[in-house]
Structure formats: structure tokens, C-alpha cells
CSV table of C-alpha atoms in Angstrom, one decimal:
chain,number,residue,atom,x,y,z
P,1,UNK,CA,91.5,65.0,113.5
P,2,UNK,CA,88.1,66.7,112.6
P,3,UNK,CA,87.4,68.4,109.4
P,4,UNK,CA,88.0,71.9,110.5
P,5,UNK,CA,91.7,70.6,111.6
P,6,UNK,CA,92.1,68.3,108.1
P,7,UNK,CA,91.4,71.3,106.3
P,8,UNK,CA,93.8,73.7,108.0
P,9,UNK,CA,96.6,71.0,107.6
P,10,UNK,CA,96.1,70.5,104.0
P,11,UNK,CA,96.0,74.5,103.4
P,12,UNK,CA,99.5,74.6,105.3
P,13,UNK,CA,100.7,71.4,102.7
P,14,UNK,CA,99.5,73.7,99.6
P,15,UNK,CA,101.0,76.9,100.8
P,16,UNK,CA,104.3,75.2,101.4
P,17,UNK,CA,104.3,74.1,97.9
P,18,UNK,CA,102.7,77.2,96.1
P,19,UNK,CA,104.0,80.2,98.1
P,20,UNK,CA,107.2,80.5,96.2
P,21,UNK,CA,105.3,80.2,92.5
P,22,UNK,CA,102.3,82.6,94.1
P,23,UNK,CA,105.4,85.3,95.3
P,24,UNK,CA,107.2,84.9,92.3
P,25,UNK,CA,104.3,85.9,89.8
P,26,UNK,CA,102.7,88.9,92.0
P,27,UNK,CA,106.2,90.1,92.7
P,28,UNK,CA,106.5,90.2,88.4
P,29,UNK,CA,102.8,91.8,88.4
P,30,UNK,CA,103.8,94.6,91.2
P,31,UNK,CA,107.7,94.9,90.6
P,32,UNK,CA,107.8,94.8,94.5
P,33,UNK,CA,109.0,91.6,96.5
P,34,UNK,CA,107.8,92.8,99.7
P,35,UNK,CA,104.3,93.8,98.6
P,36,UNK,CA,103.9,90.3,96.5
P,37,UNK,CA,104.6,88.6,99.5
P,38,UNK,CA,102.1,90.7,101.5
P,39,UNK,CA,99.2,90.1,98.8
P,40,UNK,CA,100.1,85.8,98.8
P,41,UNK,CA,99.5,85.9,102.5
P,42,UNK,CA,96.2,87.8,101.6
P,43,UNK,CA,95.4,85.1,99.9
P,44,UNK,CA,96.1,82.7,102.1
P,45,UNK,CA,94.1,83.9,104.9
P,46,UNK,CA,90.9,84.2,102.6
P,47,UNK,CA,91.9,80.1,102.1
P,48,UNK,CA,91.7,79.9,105.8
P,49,UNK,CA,88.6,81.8,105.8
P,50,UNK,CA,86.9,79.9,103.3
P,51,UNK,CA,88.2,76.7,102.7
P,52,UNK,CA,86.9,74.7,106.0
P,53,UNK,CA,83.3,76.2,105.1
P,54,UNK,CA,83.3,75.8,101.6
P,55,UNK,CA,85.9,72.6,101.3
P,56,UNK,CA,89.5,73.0,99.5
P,57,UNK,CA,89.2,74.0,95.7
P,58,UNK,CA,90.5,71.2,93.2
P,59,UNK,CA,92.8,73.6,92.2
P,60,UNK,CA,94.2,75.1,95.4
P,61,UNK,CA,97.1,76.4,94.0
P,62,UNK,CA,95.0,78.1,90.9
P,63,UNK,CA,92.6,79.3,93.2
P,64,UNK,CA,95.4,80.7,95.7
P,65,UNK,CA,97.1,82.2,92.4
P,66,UNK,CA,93.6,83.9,91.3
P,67,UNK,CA,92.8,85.3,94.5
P,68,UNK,CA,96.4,86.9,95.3
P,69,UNK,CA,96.2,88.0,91.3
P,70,UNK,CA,92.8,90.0,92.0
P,71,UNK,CA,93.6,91.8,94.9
P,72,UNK,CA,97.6,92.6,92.8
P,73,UNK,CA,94.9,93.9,90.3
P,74,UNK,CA,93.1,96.3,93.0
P,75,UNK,CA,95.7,97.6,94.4
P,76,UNK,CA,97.3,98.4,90.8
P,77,UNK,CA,94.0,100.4,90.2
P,78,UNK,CA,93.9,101.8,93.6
P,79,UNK,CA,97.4,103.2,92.8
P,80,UNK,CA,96.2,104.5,89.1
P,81,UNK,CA,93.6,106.5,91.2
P,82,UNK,CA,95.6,108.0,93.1
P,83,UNK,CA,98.0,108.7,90.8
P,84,UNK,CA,95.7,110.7,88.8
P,85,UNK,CA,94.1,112.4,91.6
P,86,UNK,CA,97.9,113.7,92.1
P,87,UNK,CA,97.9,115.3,88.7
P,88,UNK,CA,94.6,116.5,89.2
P,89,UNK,CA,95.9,119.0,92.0
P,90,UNK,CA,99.5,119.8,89.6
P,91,UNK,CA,101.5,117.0,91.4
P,92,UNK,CA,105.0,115.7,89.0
P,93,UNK,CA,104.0,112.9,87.4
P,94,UNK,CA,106.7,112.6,85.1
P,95,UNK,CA,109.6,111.1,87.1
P,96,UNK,CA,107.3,108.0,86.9
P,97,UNK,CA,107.6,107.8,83.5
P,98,UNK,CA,104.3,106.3,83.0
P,99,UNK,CA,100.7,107.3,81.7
P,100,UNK,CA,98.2,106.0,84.6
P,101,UNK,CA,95.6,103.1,83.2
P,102,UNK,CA,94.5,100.5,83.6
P,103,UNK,CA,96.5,97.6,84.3
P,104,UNK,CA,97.7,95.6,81.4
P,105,UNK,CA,95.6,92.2,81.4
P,106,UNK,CA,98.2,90.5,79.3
P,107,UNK,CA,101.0,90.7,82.3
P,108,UNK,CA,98.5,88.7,84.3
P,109,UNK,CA,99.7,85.3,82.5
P,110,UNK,CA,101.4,83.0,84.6
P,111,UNK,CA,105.3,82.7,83.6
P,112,UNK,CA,105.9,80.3,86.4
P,113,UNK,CA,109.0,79.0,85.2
P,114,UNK,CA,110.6,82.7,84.8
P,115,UNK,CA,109.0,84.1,87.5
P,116,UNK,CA,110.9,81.7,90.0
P,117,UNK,CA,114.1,82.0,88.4
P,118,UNK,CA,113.7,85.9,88.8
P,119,UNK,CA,112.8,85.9,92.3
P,120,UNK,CA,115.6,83.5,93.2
P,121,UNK,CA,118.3,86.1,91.4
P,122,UNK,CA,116.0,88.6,93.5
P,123,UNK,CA,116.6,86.8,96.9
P,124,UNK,CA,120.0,86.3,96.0
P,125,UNK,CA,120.7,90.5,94.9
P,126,UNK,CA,124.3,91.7,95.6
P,127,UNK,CA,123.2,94.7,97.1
P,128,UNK,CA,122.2,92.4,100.0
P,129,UNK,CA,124.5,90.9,102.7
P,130,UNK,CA,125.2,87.2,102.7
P,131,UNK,CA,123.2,86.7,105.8
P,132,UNK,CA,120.1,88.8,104.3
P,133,UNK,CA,120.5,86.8,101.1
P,134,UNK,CA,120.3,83.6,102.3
P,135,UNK,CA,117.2,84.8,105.0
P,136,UNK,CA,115.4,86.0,102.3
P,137,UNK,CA,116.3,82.9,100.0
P,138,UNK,CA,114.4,80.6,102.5
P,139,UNK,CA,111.7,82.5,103.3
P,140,UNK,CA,110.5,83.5,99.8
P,141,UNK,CA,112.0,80.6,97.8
P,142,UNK,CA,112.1,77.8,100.3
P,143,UNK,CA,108.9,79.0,102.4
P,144,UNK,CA,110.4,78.9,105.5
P,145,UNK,CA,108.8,80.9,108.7
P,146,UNK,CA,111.1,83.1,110.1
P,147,UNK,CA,111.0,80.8,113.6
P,148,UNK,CA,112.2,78.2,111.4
P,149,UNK,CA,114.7,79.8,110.1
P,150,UNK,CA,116.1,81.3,113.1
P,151,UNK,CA,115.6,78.1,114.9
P,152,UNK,CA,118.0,76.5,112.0
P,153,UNK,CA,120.5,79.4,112.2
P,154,UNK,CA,120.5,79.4,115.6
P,155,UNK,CA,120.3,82.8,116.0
P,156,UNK,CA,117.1,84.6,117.5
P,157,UNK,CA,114.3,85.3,115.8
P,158,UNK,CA,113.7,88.7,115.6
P,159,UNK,CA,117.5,88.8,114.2
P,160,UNK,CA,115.8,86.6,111.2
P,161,UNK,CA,112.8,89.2,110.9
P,162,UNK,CA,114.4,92.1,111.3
P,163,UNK,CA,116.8,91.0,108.1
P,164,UNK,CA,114.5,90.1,106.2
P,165,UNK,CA,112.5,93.1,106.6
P,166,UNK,CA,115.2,95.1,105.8
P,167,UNK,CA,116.2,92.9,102.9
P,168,UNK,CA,112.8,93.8,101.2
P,169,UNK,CA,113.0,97.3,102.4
P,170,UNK,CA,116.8,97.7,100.7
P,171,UNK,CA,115.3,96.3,97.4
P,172,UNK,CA,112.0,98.1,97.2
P,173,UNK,CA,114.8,101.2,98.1
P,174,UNK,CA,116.3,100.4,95.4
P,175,UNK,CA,114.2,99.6,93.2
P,176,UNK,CA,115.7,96.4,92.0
P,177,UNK,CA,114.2,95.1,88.9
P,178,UNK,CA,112.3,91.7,88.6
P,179,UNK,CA,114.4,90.7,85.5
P,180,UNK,CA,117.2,88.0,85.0
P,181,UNK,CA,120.5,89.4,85.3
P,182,UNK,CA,122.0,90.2,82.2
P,183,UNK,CA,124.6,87.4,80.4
P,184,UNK,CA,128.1,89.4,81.8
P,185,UNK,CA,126.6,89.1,85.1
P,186,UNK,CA,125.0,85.7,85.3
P,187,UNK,CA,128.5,83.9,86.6
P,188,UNK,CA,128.4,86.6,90.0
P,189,UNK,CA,124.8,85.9,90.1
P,190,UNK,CA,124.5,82.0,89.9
P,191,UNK,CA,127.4,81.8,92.7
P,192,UNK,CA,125.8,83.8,95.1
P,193,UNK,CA,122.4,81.8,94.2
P,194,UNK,CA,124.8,78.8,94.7
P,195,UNK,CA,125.5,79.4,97.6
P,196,UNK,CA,121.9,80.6,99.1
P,197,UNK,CA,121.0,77.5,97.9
P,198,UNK,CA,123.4,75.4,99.7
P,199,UNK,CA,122.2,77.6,102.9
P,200,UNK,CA,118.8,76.7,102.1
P,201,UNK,CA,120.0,72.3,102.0
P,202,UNK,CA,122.1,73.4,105.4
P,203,UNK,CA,118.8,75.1,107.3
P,204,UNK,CA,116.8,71.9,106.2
P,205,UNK,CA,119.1,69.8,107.5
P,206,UNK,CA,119.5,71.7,110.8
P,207,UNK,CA,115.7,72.1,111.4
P,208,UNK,CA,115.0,68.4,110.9
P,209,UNK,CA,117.9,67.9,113.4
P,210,UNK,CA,116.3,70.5,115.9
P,211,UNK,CA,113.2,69.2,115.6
P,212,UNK,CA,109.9,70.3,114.4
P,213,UNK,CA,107.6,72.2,116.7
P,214,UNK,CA,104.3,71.4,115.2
């Protein structure tokens, strides 16, 4: 295996392992599950850009975290500007219920911790089916490409894509808080994580039975 290959297999290793804390904290910075996931793959293609030029960081989950947090960071002024250009030409702003600015540096800490348990009770939303639950579940928790997935469920794979797009698109629709659910509703919720969970030890098993196509 040359270097160029070496360094493309260890980005895959780190992205398996970071993708669900990198999601989980852009989705708390953007309040959108969809778009997080969209600026963590950002990231990871600059890493794939970069990394077998450069060499892989010491702190390739940091550096994957920093990268994703910067570009969560540009979009959030991107948006401000644009907002105020809408109330520039007389546009409502008020049903937003915010004053545009810049964005707060504070909520760029990392929360880790939180963030995951958040985007788990996310994945795991009633207002989703079953099936889009436990989609979702392993491909933003359990980092799961929607091949494997499919390949696991035995189902095909644009029935896995299409799910899971519509999963995000039902919750940005919504717009479903990132927050913890609140105590009265945390039995309902840690059931239905219960069992997304159990899906996800399931789809593991059946993919290691099915083999692996790399």
C-alpha cells in the first residue's frame, strides 16, 4: 500500500469514529441535521484534499471538527447577510424572532457529550417512521453509508436514501429542536432510541454476515 492509499484508509478510520461527534456539534451550531451533515462531509473532503499532501494532522478529529466549525461559521454569516439585505428592501423579519449578528462565538464550544445524546433523540424523533428512524439512526449515529445500510436491510438502496432524505427534510420541515426531550417525555423517547439502537447491533450483525465490499 503506498502513501497516497495509507493515507486515504486512515482518513476513512477517523471519519468512522468522528462523524457522529463532528454531526452532532454542527447540527447544535446550525439547528439543522441535514445541513450539519452536509458541512462534516465538507470537511472531510478538504481531509482528502489535504491530508495525503500535507500528512494526517495529530489531531484529526480536532482538525476535522475545526474545519466543519469554520465553514458552520460562514455559512451563519452568509445567512446574517442576507438576512439583512431582506430588511434592507422591507422584507418581514420578525417571524424569525431574531436580530441578525454575528454568530455567538461562545456556542462554538464543543459539548460532545450532549451533543450526541441530542442527535441520537434527533434520529430517533416520533414524527419519523420506524423505518426512517432507525435509517437515520445508523447513518448519523452509527456512520453507516447508505449501501451499507441497505445492503444490511436487504432492501435497495435508493429505498435507504430516499428515507433518509426525507427523514432530514421532515425534521428541518418541522423544525425539530436540537434539545433533550423534556423529563414527561424521556420514557417514549428512550424506547424508541432503544429500539434504533438494537436496529443499529442488528444491521452490524447482518453486514458482517453479508460481507464487506471494500
Amino acid at each position: 500500500m503506498d502513501n497516497y492509499e495509507a493515507t486515504r484508509s486512515a482518513i476513512e478510520a477517523v471519519w468512522r469514529i468522528e462523524s457522529p461527534r463532528l454531526i452532532a456539534g454542527l447540527a447544535r451550531i446550525t439547528g439543522d441535521v441535514g445541513g450539519a451533515e452536509e458541512l462534516a462531509q465538507d470537511a472531510l473532503v478538504i481531509a482528502l484534499e489535504q491530508w495525503p499532501v500535507q500528512g494526517v494532522p495529530d489531531g484529526p478529529g480536532a482538525w476535522l471538527m475545526a474545519t466543519a466549525k469554520h465553514r458552520a461559521i460562514d455559512l451563519i454569516r452568509r445567512r446574517v447577510r442576507y438576512d439583512q439585505k431582506l430588511q434592507e428592501i422591507g422584507r418581514d423579519m420578525e417571524a424569525q424572532g431574531q436580530t441578525p449578528g454575528e454568530p455567538d462565538a461562545g456556542r462554538m464550544d464543543d459539548h460532545i457529550g450532549d451533543d450526541l445524546l441530542r442527535l441520537i433523540f434527533i434520529a430517533c424523533h416520533p414524527i419519523l417512521s420506524r423505518q426512517a428512524r432507525a435509517a437515520l439512526t445508523l447513518r448519523l449515529i452509527g456512520g453507516l453509508t447508505t449501501h451499507e445500510i441497505a445492503r444490511a436491510f436487504l432492501v435497495p438502496e435508493p429505498t435507504i436514501a430516499q428515507r433518509i432524505v426525507r427523514a432530514k427534510r421532515v425534521l428541518a420541515e418541522a423544525k425539530v429542536l436540537f434539545e433533550i426531550p423534556a423529563p414527561g417525555e424521556l420514557v417514549g423517547a428512550r424506547r424508541r432510541c432503544g429500539w434504533a439502537v438494537s436496529s443499529r447491533a442488528s444491521c452490524r450483525g447482518n453486514w458482517r454476515c453479508t460481507g464487506s465490499s471494500r
